[in-house]
Coordinates of C-alpha atoms in Angstrom, one line a residue:
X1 CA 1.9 20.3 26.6
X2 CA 2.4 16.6 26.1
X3 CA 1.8 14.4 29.2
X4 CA 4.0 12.0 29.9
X5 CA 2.0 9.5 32.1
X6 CA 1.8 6.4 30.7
X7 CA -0.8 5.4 28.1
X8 CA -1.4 2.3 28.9
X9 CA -5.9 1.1 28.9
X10 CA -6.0 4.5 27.4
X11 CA -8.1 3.3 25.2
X12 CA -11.2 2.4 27.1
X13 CA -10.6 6.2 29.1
X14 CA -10.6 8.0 25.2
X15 CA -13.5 6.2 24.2
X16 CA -15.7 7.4 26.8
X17 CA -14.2 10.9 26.9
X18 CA -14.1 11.5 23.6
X19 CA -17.9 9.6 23.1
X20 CA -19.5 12.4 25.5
X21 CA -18.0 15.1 23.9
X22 CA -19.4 14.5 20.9
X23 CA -22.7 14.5 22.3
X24 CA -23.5 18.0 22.1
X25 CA -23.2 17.4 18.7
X26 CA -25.9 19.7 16.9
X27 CA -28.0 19.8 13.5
X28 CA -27.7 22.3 10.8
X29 CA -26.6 21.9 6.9
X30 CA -25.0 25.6 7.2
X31 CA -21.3 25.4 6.8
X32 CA -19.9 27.8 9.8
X33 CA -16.7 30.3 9.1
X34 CA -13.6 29.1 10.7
X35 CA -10.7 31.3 10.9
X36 CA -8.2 28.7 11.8
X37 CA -7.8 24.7 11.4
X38 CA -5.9 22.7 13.6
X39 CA -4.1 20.0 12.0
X40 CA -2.1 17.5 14.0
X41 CA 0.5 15.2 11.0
X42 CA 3.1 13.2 11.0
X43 CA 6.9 13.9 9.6
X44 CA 9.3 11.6 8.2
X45 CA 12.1 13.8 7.8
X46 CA 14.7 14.8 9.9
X47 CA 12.9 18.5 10.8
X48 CA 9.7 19.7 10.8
X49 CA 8.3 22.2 8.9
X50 CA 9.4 25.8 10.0
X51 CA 6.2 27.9 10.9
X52 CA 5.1 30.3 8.4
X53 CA 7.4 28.7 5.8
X54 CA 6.5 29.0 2.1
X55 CA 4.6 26.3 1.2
X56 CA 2.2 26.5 4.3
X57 CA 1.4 30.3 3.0
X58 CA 0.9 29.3 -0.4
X59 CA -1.5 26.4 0.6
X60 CA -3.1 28.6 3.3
X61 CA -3.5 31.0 0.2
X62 CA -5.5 28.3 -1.7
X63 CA -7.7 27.0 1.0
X64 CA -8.4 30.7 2.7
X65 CA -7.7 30.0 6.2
X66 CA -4.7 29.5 8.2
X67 CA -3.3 26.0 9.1
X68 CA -1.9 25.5 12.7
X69 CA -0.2 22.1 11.9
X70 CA 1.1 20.2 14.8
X71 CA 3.9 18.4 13.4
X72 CA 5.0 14.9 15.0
X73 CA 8.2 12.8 14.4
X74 CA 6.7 10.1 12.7
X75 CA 8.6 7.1 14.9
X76 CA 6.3 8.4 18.0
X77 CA 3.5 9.1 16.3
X78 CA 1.3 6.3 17.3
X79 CA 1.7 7.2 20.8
X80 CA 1.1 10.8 20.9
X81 CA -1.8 10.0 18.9
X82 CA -3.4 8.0 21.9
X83 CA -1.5 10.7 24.0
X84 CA -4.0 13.4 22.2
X85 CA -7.0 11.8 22.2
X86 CA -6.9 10.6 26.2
X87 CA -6.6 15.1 26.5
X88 CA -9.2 17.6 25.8
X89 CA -7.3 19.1 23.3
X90 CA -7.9 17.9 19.8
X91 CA -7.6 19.5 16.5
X92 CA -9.5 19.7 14.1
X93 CA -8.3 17.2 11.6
X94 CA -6.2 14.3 12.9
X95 CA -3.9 12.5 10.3
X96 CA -4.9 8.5 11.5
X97 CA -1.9 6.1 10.0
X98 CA -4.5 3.4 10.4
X99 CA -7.3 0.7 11.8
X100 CA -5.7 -0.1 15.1
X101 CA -8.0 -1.0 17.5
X102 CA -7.7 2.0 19.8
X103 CA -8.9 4.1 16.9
X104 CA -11.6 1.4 15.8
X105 CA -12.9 2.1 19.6
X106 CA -13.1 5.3 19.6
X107 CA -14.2 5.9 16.0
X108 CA -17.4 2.9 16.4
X109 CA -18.1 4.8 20.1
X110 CA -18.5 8.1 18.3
X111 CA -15.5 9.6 19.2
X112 CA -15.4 11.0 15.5
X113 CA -17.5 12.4 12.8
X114 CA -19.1 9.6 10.1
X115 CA -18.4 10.8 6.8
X116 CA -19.9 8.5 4.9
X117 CA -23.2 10.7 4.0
X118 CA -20.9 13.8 3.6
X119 CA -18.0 12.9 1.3
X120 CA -20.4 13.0 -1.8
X121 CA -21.5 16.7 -1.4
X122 CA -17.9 17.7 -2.3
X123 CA -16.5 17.1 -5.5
X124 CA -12.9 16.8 -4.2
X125 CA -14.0 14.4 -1.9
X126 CA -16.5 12.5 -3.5
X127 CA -13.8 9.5 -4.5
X128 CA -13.6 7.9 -7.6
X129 CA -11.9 5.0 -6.1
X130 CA -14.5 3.8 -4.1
X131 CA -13.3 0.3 -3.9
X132 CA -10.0 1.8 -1.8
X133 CA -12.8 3.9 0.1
X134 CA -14.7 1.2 1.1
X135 CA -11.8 -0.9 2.8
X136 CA -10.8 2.2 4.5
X137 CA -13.9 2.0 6.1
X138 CA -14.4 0.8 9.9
X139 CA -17.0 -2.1 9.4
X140 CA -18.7 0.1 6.1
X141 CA -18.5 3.3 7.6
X142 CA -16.3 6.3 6.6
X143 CA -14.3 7.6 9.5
X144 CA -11.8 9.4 7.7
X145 CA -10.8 11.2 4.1
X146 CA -8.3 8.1 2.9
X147 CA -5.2 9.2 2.0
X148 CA -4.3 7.6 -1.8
X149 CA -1.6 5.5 -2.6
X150 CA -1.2 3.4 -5.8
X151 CA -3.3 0.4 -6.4
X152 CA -1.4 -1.6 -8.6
X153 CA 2.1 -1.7 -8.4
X154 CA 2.5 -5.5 -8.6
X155 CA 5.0 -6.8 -11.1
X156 CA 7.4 -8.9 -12.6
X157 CA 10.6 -7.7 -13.8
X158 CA 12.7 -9.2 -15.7
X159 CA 16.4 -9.4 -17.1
X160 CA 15.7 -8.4 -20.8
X161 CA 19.8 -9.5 -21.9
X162 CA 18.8 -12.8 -21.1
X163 CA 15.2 -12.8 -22.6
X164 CA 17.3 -11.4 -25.6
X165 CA 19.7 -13.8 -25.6
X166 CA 17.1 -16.8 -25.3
X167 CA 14.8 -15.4 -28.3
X168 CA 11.9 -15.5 -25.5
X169 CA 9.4 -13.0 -24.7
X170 CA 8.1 -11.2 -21.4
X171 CA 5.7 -13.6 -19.7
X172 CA 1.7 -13.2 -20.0
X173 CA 0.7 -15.9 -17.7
X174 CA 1.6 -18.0 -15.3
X175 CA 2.5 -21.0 -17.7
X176 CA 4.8 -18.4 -19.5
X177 CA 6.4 -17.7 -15.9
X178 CA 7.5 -21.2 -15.5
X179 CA 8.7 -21.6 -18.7
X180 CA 11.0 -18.7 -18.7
X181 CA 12.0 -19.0 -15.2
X182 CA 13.0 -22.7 -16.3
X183 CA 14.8 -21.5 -19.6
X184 CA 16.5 -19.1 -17.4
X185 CA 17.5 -21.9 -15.0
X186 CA 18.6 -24.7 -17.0
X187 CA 19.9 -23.1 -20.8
X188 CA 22.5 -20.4 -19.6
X189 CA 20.9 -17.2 -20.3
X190 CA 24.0 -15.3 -19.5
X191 CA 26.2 -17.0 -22.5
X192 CA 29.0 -18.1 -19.5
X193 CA 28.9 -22.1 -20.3
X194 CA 28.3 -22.5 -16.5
X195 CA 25.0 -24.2 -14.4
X196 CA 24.9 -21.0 -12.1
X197 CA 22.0 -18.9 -13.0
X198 CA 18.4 -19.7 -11.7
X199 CA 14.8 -17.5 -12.5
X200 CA 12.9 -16.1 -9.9
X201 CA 14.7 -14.0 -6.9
X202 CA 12.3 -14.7 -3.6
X203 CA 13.4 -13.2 -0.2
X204 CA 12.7 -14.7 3.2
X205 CA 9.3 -12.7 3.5
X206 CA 8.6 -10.6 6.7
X207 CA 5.2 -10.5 6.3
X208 CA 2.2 -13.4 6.8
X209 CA -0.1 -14.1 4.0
X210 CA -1.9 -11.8 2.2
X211 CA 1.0 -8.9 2.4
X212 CA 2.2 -8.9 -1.2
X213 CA 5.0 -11.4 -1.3
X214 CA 5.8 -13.0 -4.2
X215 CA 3.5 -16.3 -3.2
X216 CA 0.6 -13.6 -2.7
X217 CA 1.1 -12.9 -5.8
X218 CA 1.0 -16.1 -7.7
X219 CA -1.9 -17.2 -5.5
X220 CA -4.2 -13.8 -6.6
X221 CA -2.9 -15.0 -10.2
X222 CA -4.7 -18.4 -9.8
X223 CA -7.6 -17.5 -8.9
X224 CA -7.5 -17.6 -4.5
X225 CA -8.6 -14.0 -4.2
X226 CA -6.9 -11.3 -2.0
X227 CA -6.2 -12.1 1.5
X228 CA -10.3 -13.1 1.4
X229 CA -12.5 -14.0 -1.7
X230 CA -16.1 -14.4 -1.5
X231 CA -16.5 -18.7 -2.1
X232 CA -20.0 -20.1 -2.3
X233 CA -21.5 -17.0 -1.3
X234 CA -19.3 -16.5 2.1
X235 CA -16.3 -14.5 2.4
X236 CA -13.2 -16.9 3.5
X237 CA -9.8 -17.0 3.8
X238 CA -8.0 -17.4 0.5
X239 CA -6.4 -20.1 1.8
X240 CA -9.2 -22.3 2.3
X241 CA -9.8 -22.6 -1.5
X242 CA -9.2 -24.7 -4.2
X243 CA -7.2 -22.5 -6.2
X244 CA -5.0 -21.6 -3.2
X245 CA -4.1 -25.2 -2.8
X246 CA -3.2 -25.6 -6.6
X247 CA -1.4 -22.2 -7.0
X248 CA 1.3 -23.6 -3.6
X249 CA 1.4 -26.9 -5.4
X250 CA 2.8 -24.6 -8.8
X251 CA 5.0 -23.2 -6.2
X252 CA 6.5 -26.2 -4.4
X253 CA 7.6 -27.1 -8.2
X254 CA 9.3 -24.3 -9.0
X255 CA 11.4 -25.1 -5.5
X256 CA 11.4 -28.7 -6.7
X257 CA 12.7 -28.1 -10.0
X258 CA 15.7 -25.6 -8.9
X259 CA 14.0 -22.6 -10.5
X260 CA 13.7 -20.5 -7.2
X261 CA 17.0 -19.3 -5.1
X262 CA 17.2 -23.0 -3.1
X263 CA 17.5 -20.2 0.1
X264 CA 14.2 -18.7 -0.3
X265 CA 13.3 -19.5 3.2
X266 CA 16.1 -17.7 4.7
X267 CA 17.2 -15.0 2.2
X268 CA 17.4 -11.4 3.2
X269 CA 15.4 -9.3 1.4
X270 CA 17.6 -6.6 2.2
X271 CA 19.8 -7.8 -0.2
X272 CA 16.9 -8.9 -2.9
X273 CA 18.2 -6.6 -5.4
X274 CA 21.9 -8.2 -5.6
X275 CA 21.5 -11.5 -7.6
X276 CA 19.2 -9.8 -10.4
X277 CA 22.3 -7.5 -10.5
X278 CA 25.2 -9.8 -10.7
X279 CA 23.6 -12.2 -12.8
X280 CA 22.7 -15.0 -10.9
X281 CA 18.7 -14.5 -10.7
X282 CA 16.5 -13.4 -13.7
X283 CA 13.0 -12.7 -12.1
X284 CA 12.0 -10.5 -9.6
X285 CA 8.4 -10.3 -8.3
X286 CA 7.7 -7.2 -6.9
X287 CA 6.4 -3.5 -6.9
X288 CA 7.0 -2.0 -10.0
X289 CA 9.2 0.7 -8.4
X290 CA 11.9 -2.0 -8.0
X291 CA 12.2 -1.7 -12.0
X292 CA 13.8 1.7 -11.5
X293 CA 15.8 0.9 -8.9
X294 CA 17.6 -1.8 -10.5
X295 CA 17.8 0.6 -13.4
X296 CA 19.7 3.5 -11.7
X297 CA 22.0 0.8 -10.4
X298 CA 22.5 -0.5 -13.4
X299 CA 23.2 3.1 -14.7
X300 CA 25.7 3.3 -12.1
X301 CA 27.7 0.0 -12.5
X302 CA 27.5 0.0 -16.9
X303 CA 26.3 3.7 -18.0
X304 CA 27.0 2.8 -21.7
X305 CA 24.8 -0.1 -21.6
X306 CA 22.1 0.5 -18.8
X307 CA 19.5 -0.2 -20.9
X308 CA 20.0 -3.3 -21.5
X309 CA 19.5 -5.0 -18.4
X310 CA 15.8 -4.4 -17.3
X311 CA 12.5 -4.9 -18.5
X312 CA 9.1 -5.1 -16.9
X313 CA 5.7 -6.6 -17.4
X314 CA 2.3 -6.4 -14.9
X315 CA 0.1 -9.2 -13.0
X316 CA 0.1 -12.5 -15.0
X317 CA -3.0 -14.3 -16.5
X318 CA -3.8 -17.6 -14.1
X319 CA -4.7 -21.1 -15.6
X320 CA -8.9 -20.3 -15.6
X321 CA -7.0 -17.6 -18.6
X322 CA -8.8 -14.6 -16.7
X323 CA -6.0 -11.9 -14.9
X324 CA -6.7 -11.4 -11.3
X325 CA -4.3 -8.6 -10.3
X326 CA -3.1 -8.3 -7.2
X327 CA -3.5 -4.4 -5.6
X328 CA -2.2 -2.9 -2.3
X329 CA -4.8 -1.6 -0.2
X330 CA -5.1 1.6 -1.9
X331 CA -4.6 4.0 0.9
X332 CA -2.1 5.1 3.7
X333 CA -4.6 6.0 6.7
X334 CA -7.1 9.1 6.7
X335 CA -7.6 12.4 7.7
X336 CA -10.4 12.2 10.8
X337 CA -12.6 14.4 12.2
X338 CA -12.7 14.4 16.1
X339 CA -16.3 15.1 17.5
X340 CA -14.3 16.6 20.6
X341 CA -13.4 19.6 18.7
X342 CA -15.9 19.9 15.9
X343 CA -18.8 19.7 18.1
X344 CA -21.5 20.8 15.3
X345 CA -22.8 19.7 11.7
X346 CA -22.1 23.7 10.6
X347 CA -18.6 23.4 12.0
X348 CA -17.8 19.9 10.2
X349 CA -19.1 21.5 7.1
X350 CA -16.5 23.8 7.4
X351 CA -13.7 21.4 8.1
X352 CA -15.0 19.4 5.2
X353 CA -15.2 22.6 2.7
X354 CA -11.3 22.6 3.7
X355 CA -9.9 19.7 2.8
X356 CA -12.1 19.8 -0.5
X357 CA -9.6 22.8 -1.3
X358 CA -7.0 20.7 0.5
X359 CA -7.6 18.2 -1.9
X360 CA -7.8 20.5 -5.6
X361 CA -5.9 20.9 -8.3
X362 CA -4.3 24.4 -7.0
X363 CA -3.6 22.8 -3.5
X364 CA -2.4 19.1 -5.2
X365 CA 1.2 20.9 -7.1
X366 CA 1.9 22.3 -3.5
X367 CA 1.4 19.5 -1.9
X368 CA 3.5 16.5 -4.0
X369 CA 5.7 19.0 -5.8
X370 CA 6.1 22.1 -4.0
X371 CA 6.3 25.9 -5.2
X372 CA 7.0 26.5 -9.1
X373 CA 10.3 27.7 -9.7
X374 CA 11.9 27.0 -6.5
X375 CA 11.6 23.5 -6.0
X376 CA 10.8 22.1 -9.5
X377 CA 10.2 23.3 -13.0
X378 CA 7.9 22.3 -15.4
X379 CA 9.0 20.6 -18.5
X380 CA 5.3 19.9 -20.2
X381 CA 3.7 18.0 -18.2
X382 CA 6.3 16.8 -15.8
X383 CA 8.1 18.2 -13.2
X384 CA 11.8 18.7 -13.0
X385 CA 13.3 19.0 -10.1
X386 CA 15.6 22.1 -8.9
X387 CA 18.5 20.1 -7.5
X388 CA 19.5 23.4 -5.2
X389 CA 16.2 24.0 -3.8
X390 CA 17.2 24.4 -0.2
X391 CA 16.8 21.1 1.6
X392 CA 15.2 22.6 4.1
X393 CA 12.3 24.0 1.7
X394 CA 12.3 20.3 -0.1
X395 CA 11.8 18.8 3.2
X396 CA 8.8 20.8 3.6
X397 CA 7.4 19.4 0.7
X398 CA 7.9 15.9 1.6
X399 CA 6.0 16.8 4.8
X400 CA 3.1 18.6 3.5
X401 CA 2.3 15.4 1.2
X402 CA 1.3 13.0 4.3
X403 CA -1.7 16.3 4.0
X404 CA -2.6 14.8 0.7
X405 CA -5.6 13.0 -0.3
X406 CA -5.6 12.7 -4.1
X407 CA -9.1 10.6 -3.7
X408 CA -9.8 11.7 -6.9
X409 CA -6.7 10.8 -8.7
X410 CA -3.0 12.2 -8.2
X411 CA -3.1 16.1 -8.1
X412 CA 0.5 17.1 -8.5
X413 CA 2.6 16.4 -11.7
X414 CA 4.7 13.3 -12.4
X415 CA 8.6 13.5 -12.8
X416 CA 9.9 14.0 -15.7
X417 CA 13.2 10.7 -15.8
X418 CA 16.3 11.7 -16.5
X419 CA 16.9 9.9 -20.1
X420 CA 14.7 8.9 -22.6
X421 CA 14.9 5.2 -22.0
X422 CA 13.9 6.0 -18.3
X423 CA 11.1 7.7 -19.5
X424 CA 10.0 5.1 -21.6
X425 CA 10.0 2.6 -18.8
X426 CA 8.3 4.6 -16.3
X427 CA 5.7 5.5 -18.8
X428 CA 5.0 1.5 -19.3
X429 CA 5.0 1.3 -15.5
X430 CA 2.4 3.5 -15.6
X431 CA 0.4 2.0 -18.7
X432 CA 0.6 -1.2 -17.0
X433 CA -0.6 -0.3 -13.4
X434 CA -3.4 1.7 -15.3
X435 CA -4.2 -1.6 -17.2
X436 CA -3.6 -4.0 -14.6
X437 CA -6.2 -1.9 -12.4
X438 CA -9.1 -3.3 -14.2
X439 CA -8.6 -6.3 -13.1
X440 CA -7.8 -5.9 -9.4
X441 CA -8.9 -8.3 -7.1
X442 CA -9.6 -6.4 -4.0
X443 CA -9.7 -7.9 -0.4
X444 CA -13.6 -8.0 0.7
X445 CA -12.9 -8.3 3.9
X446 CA -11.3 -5.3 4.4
X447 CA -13.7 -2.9 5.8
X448 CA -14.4 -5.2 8.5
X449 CA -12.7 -5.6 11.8
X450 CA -13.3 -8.7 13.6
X451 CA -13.3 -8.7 17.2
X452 CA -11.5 -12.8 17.5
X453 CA -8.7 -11.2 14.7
X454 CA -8.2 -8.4 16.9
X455 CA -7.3 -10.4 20.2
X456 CA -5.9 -13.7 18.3
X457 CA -4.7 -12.2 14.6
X458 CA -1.3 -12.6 15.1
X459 CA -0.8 -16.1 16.6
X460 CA -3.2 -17.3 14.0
X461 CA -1.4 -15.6 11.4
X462 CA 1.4 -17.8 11.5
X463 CA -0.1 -21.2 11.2
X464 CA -0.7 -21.4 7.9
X465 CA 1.9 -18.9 6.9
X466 CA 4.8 -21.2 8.5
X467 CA 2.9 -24.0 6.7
X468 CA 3.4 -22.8 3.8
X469 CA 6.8 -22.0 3.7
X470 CA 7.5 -25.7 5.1
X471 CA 5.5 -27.4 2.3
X472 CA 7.2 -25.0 -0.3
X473 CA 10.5 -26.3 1.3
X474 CA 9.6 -29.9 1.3
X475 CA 9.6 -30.5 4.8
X476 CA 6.0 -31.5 5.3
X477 CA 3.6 -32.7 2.4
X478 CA 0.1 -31.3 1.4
X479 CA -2.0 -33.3 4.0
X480 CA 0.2 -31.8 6.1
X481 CA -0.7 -28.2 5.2
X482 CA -4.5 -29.2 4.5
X483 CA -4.5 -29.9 8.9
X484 CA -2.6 -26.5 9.4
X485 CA -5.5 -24.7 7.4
X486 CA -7.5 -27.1 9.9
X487 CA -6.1 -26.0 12.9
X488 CA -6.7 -22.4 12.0
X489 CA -9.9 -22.9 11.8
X490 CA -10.7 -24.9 15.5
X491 CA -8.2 -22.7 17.2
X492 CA -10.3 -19.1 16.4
X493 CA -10.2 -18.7 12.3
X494 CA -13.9 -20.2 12.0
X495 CA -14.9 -17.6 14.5
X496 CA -13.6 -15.3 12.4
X497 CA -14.7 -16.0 9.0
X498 CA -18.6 -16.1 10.8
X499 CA -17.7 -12.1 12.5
X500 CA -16.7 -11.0 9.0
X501 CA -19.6 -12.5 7.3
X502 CA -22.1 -11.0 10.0
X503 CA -20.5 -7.7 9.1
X504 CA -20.5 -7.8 5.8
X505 CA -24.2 -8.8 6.0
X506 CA -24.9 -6.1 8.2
X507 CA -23.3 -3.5 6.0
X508 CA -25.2 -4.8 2.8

């Protein structure tokens, strides 16, 4: 039964708890037999799964046990996952959404199993994205199987009509960016004899720096790193470099020059889409995804001429002329192991030899597509969709998935787009991210969770990410922002660039 006392300092409670039940921890390489895992997961549709329903039989079928899956809404998930761990009743696997610092607690106070020795022993496990394993790490150590997500999806997309109609070409670098997003401002890409079109769409962005806007973006491009870069041998803030300061300089001139929507600061990203649509914006940068969005609305609005409208290219080369692509983390949280349940080496050996059939190429199609015939078809090597799959049964699907690991590369099969033109854009999608991969700059300081960012993050957050946006707007000048960056670093950030570097020398 779920209590409902309140959870506040239930941190500090679960980390003892939790810490001395995972004392009687014992040795053993043997894995034991387990007849039953308990699973507690997250849903983000409107039901859960039904018990016993098809696609938990056919996965049980593949990893020769039976699953008792505790399925949560996914808006209270957070709390009954503090909720859980402040009881003595834990599953066996625990689906973690992320690093907050009630799990960072209990995970560095032993409350569950290190993995980082283990993960190797099983081929399903043993990643081959290590980079993404790494910052999924707590401070270099592996307290969960990461669950995959794309690494690259960063992107600009472009209106190819007006490329067309300007004889240009998709940018390669950041020099080409400017150039077309000027052509696009100034020479009337749209043919209408009017001064109303300007290139690149940006949205008032939710997020500080380092969360993917499209100023993250540029600023990987020129060089700054992601979030952190390693500078003289010490991991800082990107925004304490060099080629930070000269990529928001580039930036403040395309404001200055009319290039960027003059509402930038203040325009609702809900709405991001609408410009590139009607024909007032020509640039949009963004996930990839957003390509075939704008194409199905496209479809939608001119289904003779849909084609027409969109094209797409990947991370652009900076001025050093080397790429630095900008990834996403990698990963959306982990499956961990609490000690409190699996209180011996033989049983986490079991566990483990679960999700490595969890996590192979029988379980994958279950998981991201759902059973064969009912819910898709197979059209080569794609899946097709059975549009009157019950919804029920296709909600199942989309339930099992937050199960799926794919730490060894995507495990179900792609979709197979519904023209040939749509195929041939998601295919580049795909070319480009593979591509763009190589050159990912990922964040070093990822693994490492620094106790000052953890009690001051967020006010600090905003001081240079509010300075920013006032220098890109003109309201303050670049001395201006140089004694933001300087009050970031008296009021806590110093502190915090010495924890991450005693970290990451630790973990070395």
């Amino acid at each position: 039964m779920i209590r409902t006392k309140a959870i506040a300092g239930i941190g500090a409670v679960t980390v003892t708890a939790l810490a001395l039940a995972g004392c009687s921890a014992g040795g053993g390489t043997e894995a034991a037999d387990l007849d039953t895992i308990e699973i507690m997961a997250p849903y983000l549709v409107t039901n859960a799964p039904e018990e016993g329903n098809e696609i938990e039989t056919a996965v049980e079928d593949v990893v020769g046990v039976d699953l008792d899956i505790t399925w949560v809404p996914n808006s209270s998930y957070g709390d009954k996952v503090n909720i859980t761990l402040a009881g003595d009743d834990l599953p066996h696997v625990m689906v973690i959404q992320g690093k907050d610092p009630g799990f960072v607690r209990n995970a560095e106070a032993g409350a569950f199993w290190d993995l980082t020795d283990y993960l190797a022993e099983y081929p399903n496990l043993d990643t081959t994205f290590p980079e993404v394993q790494k910052a999924s790490s707590v401070n270099g150590k592996v307290y969960g199987v990461f669950r995959a997500r794309d690494v690259m999806r960063e992107a600009v997309i472009v209106r190819k009509d007006w490329l067309e109609n300007l004889g240009l070409e998709l940018p390669k670098t950041t020099e080409d960016l400017y150039e077309v997003a000027k052509a696009f401002t100034e020479d009337d890409p749209d043919g209408n004899g009017q001064d109303d079109t300007y290139g690149i769409i940006v949205p008032k962005w939710p997020g500080t720096i380092g969360t993917n806007s499209p100023w993250d973006a540029m600023e990987t491009w020129y060089g700054a790193g992601n979030r952190w870069t390693e500078d003289g041998g010490e991991l800082v803030p990107n925004f304490t470099t060099d080629q930070w300061l000269e990529a928001v300089q580039f930036e403040r001139k395309l404001v200055e020059e009319g290039v960027v929507n003059p509402d930038f600061a203040t325009f609702d990203s809900a709405t991001w889409n609408e410009p590139f649509l009607n024909g007032k914006g020509g640039i949009i940068i963004d996930v990839h995804s957003r390509a075939g969005v704008l194409i199905n609305l496209f479809k939608e609005a001119d289904p003779d001429n849909f084609d027409a409208y969109v094209d797409v290219t990947g991370n652009l080369t900076g001025p050093d002329g080397d790429m630095h692509a900008l990834p996403t983390t990698g990963y959306s949280g982990f499956l961990a192991i609490p000690k409190a349940k699996v209180r011996t080496e033989e049983d986490l050996r079991a566990v483990l030899a679960v999700l490595n059939d969890l996590n192979s190429d029988e379980a994958g199609p279950l998981l991201n597509n759902g059973i064969e015939g009912v819910t898709y078809e197979l059209d080569g090597d794609l899946a097709v969709a059975v549009d009157d799959a019950p919804q029920a049964l296709k909600d199942t699907v989309m339930s099992f998935a937050q199960l799926g690991m794919n730490v060894t590369g995507f495990q179900g099969y792609l979709p197979k787009q519904a023209t040939d033109y749509e195929q041939e854009m998601y295919d580049k999608r795909k070319a480009i991210e593979a591509e763009d991969t190589e050159s990912a700059e990922f964040d070093p300081s990822a693994p490492y969770v620094s106790p000052t960012y953890v009690s001051k993050g967020a006010q600090l957050d905003t001081i240079v990410a509010d300075a920013r946006i006032q220098y890109l707007a003109g309201q303050i000048d670049l001395a201006a922002l140089e004694d933001a960056i300087e009050l970031w670093r008296t009021s806590g950030g110093d502190d915090i660039i010495a924890e991450i570097n005693e970290l990451a020398s630790a973990d070395s």
